[in-house]
Amino acid sequence: MINCLIVDDEQHAIDILVHYVKQTSFLNLVHTTTDPLEALKILSTQKVDLIFLDIQMPEISGIDFIKTIQGKSRVILTTAYSEFAADSFDLEVIDYLLKPIPFPRFLKAAQRALTVLAASSAPLPASDDSQYEDYIFVKTELKGKMLKVNLPDIDYIEGMKNYVAIHHNGVKTMALLNMKDLEDRLPRKYFMRIHKSFIVAVPKICGIEGNQIQLKNIKADILLGETYKPAFLEMMKEKMMQ
């Protein structure tokens, strides 16, 4: 069951979403509010897996709200304005619903949330070599095409709005995923997010120069982001000879 919160400054928009949630068996409505500041208080006291969040609200916008909660809950954005779509993918929301929202479109977004949350709560693979010899299937940019990618072949992954570019075996595969979903599925011993736009295969790292990460046999500008720098340096510290 997914515990969800609805945040919208218009009560009639909330009423529609409440009706939809009640028709969706795997959603459990925790609370609704027209005040995003109240929503922040709710998040501090209750477990919320998923937020249906309006973008344009007084006091704090939906975009700023997402930045404030720092990934504590996953988000589906709801808005009457399509121009915010690019920003939403940068923030790795699960989906972006344009008002008025038909129920089939709502249900599709909810089912995607179910898939994403189930994946992120799945136990991590054991950190032995046999588990590392694994693979994933990804939906490519070509409609109806899926591709098998062997995890040991991956050098790095590059975020590109609503796609990711998986660099493996000298080729680049464009996959219909976002960085957060993929990060949650990869074994953490072998893959590390080092930047908003980059995940690297740790065994492929061969050098560091300033904020540039160098990978074996790879000529690419791979940056170390300030947000991810402390965790990366801590990992490197464990492996460094004194």
Coordinates of C-alpha atoms in Angstrom, one line a residue:
M1 CA 0.0 0.0 0.0
I2 CA 1.3 3.5 -1.0
N3 CA 0.7 6.2 1.6
C4 CA -0.1 9.4 -0.3
L5 CA -0.6 13.1 0.4
I6 CA -2.4 15.6 -1.8
V7 CA -1.2 19.2 -1.8
D8 CA -3.1 21.8 -3.9
D9 CA -4.2 25.3 -3.2
E10 CA -7.5 24.6 -4.9
Q11 CA -10.0 22.5 -3.0
H12 CA -11.9 21.3 -6.1
A13 CA -8.7 19.9 -7.5
I14 CA -8.1 18.1 -4.3
D15 CA -11.6 16.7 -4.4
I16 CA -11.0 15.2 -7.8
L17 CA -7.8 13.5 -6.7
V18 CA -9.4 12.2 -3.5
H19 CA -12.1 10.5 -5.7
Y20 CA -9.4 9.0 -7.9
V21 CA -7.3 7.8 -4.9
K22 CA -10.4 6.0 -3.5
Q23 CA -10.8 4.1 -6.7
T24 CA -7.2 2.9 -6.7
S25 CA -6.7 -0.1 -4.5
F26 CA -3.0 0.3 -3.8
L27 CA -3.2 4.0 -2.7
N28 CA -3.9 5.0 0.9
L29 CA -4.7 8.7 1.5
V30 CA -2.9 10.0 4.5
H31 CA -3.9 13.6 4.3
T32 CA -4.9 16.5 2.0
T33 CA -4.1 20.2 2.4
T34 CA -4.3 23.5 0.5
D35 CA -1.3 24.8 2.4
P36 CA 2.2 23.6 1.4
L37 CA 3.7 24.7 4.7
E38 CA 1.2 22.5 6.5
A39 CA 2.3 19.7 4.1
L40 CA 5.9 20.1 5.3
K41 CA 4.7 19.6 8.9
I42 CA 2.7 16.5 7.9
L43 CA 5.9 15.0 6.3
S44 CA 7.8 15.5 9.6
T45 CA 5.3 13.4 11.6
Q46 CA 3.8 10.9 9.2
K47 CA 5.1 8.3 6.7
V48 CA 4.3 9.5 3.2
D49 CA 5.5 7.6 0.2
L50 CA 3.9 9.6 -2.6
I51 CA 2.8 13.3 -2.9
F52 CA 0.4 14.5 -5.6
L53 CA 1.7 18.1 -5.7
D54 CA 0.4 21.2 -7.5
I55 CA 3.2 23.5 -8.9
Q56 CA 1.7 27.0 -8.6
M57 CA 0.8 27.7 -5.0
P58 CA 1.2 30.7 -2.7
E59 CA 4.1 31.0 -0.3
I60 CA 6.1 28.1 -1.8
S61 CA 5.9 26.7 -5.3
G62 CA 5.8 22.9 -6.0
I63 CA 9.3 23.1 -7.5
D64 CA 10.7 24.7 -4.3
F65 CA 8.7 22.2 -2.2
I66 CA 10.4 19.3 -3.9
K67 CA 13.8 20.9 -3.3
T68 CA 12.9 21.4 0.4
I69 CA 11.9 17.8 1.1
Q70 CA 15.2 16.5 -0.5
G71 CA 13.8 13.1 -1.8
K72 CA 12.0 12.2 1.5
S73 CA 8.9 11.3 -0.6
R74 CA 8.4 10.7 -4.3
V75 CA 6.3 13.2 -6.2
I76 CA 3.7 13.3 -9.0
L77 CA 3.2 16.9 -10.1
T78 CA -0.2 18.2 -11.1
T79 CA -0.6 21.5 -12.9
A80 CA -2.6 23.3 -15.6
Y81 CA 0.6 24.5 -17.2
S82 CA 2.8 22.4 -19.5
E83 CA 5.8 24.7 -19.5
F84 CA 7.0 23.3 -16.2
A85 CA 7.6 19.8 -17.6
A86 CA 11.3 20.2 -18.3
D87 CA 12.0 21.4 -14.7
S88 CA 10.0 18.5 -13.3
F89 CA 12.1 15.9 -15.1
D90 CA 15.3 17.6 -13.7
L91 CA 13.8 17.1 -10.2
E92 CA 13.2 13.4 -11.0
V93 CA 9.5 13.4 -10.3
I94 CA 7.6 10.1 -11.1
D95 CA 5.1 11.8 -13.5
Y96 CA 3.7 15.1 -14.6
L97 CA -0.1 15.3 -14.9
L98 CA -1.8 18.1 -16.8
K99 CA -5.2 19.4 -15.5
P100 CA -7.9 18.5 -16.1
I101 CA -6.7 15.0 -15.2
P102 CA -8.7 12.1 -16.7
F103 CA -8.8 9.0 -14.4
P104 CA -7.0 6.7 -16.9
R105 CA -4.0 9.1 -17.0
F106 CA -4.1 9.3 -13.2
L107 CA -4.1 5.5 -12.9
K108 CA -1.1 5.2 -15.3
A109 CA 0.9 7.6 -13.1
A110 CA -0.1 5.8 -9.9
Q111 CA 0.9 2.4 -11.5
R112 CA 4.3 3.9 -12.4
A113 CA 4.7 5.1 -8.8
L114 CA 3.9 1.6 -7.6
T115 CA 6.7 0.2 -9.8
V116 CA 9.2 2.8 -8.8
L117 CA 8.5 2.5 -5.1
A118 CA 8.5 -1.3 -5.2
A119 CA 11.9 -1.2 -6.9
S120 CA 13.4 1.3 -4.4
S121 CA 12.2 -0.8 -1.4
A122 CA 13.6 -4.1 -2.8
P123 CA 16.5 -5.6 -1.0
L124 CA 19.9 -4.6 -2.4
P125 CA 21.8 -7.3 -4.2
A126 CA 24.5 -9.1 -2.1
S127 CA 27.8 -7.4 -2.6
D128 CA 29.7 -10.5 -3.9
D129 CA 31.1 -10.9 -7.4
S130 CA 28.5 -13.4 -8.5
Q131 CA 25.7 -10.9 -7.8
Y132 CA 27.6 -8.2 -9.7
E133 CA 27.5 -10.5 -12.8
D134 CA 24.0 -9.4 -13.5
Y135 CA 22.0 -7.5 -16.0
I136 CA 19.0 -5.2 -16.5
F137 CA 16.5 -4.7 -19.4
V138 CA 15.8 -1.1 -20.3
K139 CA 13.2 0.5 -22.6
T140 CA 15.1 2.3 -25.3
E141 CA 14.1 5.5 -27.2
L142 CA 12.8 3.3 -30.0
K143 CA 9.1 2.5 -29.4
G144 CA 8.6 -1.1 -28.4
K145 CA 12.3 -2.0 -28.2
M146 CA 14.0 -3.3 -25.0
L147 CA 17.7 -4.0 -24.6
K148 CA 19.6 -6.2 -22.2
V149 CA 22.5 -4.4 -20.5
N150 CA 25.1 -6.3 -18.5
L151 CA 26.0 -4.4 -15.4
P152 CA 29.7 -5.2 -15.5
D153 CA 29.8 -3.6 -19.0
I154 CA 28.6 -0.2 -17.8
D155 CA 31.2 2.5 -17.5
Y156 CA 28.9 5.4 -16.6
I157 CA 25.4 6.7 -16.9
E158 CA 24.5 10.2 -17.9
G159 CA 21.2 11.9 -17.1
M160 CA 19.5 13.7 -20.0
K161 CA 16.1 15.0 -18.7
N162 CA 13.6 12.2 -19.2
Y163 CA 16.2 9.8 -20.6
V164 CA 19.4 8.4 -19.4
A165 CA 22.4 7.6 -21.6
I166 CA 24.0 4.3 -20.5
H167 CA 27.6 4.1 -21.7
H168 CA 28.7 0.5 -22.0
N169 CA 31.2 -1.4 -24.1
G170 CA 32.0 1.7 -26.1
V171 CA 28.4 2.3 -27.1
K172 CA 25.7 4.6 -25.8
T173 CA 22.2 3.3 -25.1
M174 CA 19.4 5.8 -24.6
A175 CA 16.9 4.5 -22.0
L176 CA 13.5 5.8 -21.0
L177 CA 14.3 6.2 -17.3
N178 CA 15.3 8.9 -14.8
M179 CA 18.4 8.9 -12.8
K180 CA 16.7 8.3 -9.4
D181 CA 14.9 5.1 -10.6
L182 CA 18.1 3.7 -12.1
E183 CA 20.2 4.7 -9.1
D184 CA 17.8 2.8 -6.8
R185 CA 18.1 -0.4 -8.8
L186 CA 21.9 -0.6 -9.2
P187 CA 24.1 -2.4 -6.6
R188 CA 25.5 0.4 -4.5
K189 CA 28.9 -1.3 -3.9
Y190 CA 29.6 -1.0 -7.6
F191 CA 27.8 2.1 -8.8
M192 CA 27.8 5.6 -7.2
R193 CA 26.0 8.8 -8.0
I194 CA 28.6 11.5 -8.2
H195 CA 26.7 14.4 -9.8
K196 CA 23.1 15.3 -10.6
S197 CA 23.9 14.0 -14.2
F198 CA 26.3 11.2 -13.6
I199 CA 26.5 7.7 -12.1
V200 CA 29.8 5.9 -12.4
A201 CA 30.9 2.3 -12.1
V202 CA 33.3 2.5 -9.1
P203 CA 35.6 -0.3 -10.4
K204 CA 36.2 1.7 -13.6
I205 CA 37.5 4.8 -11.7
C206 CA 41.2 5.2 -12.5
G207 CA 41.9 8.7 -11.3
I208 CA 40.6 12.0 -9.9
E209 CA 41.8 15.5 -10.9
G210 CA 40.1 18.3 -9.1
N211 CA 36.4 17.8 -9.7
Q212 CA 37.0 15.6 -12.8
I213 CA 36.6 11.8 -12.5
Q214 CA 38.7 9.7 -14.8
L215 CA 37.5 6.3 -16.0
K216 CA 39.6 3.5 -17.5
N217 CA 39.7 3.9 -21.3
I218 CA 37.0 6.5 -21.3
K219 CA 37.5 10.1 -22.6
A220 CA 34.6 12.1 -21.2
D221 CA 34.2 15.1 -18.9
I222 CA 32.6 13.4 -15.9
L223 CA 32.2 15.9 -13.1
L224 CA 32.0 15.4 -9.3
G225 CA 29.1 17.5 -8.0
E226 CA 29.4 19.4 -4.7
T227 CA 26.3 17.7 -3.2
Y228 CA 27.7 14.2 -3.8
K229 CA 31.3 15.1 -3.0
P230 CA 31.4 14.2 0.7
A231 CA 30.1 10.7 0.2
F232 CA 32.4 10.1 -2.8
L233 CA 35.5 11.3 -0.8
E234 CA 34.5 9.1 2.1
M235 CA 34.3 6.1 -0.2
M236 CA 37.7 7.0 -1.7
K237 CA 39.2 7.5 1.8
E238 CA 38.4 3.9 2.7
K239 CA 40.3 2.7 -0.4
M240 CA 43.3 5.0 -0.1
M241 CA 46.7 3.8 1.0
Q242 CA 48.1 5.9 3.8

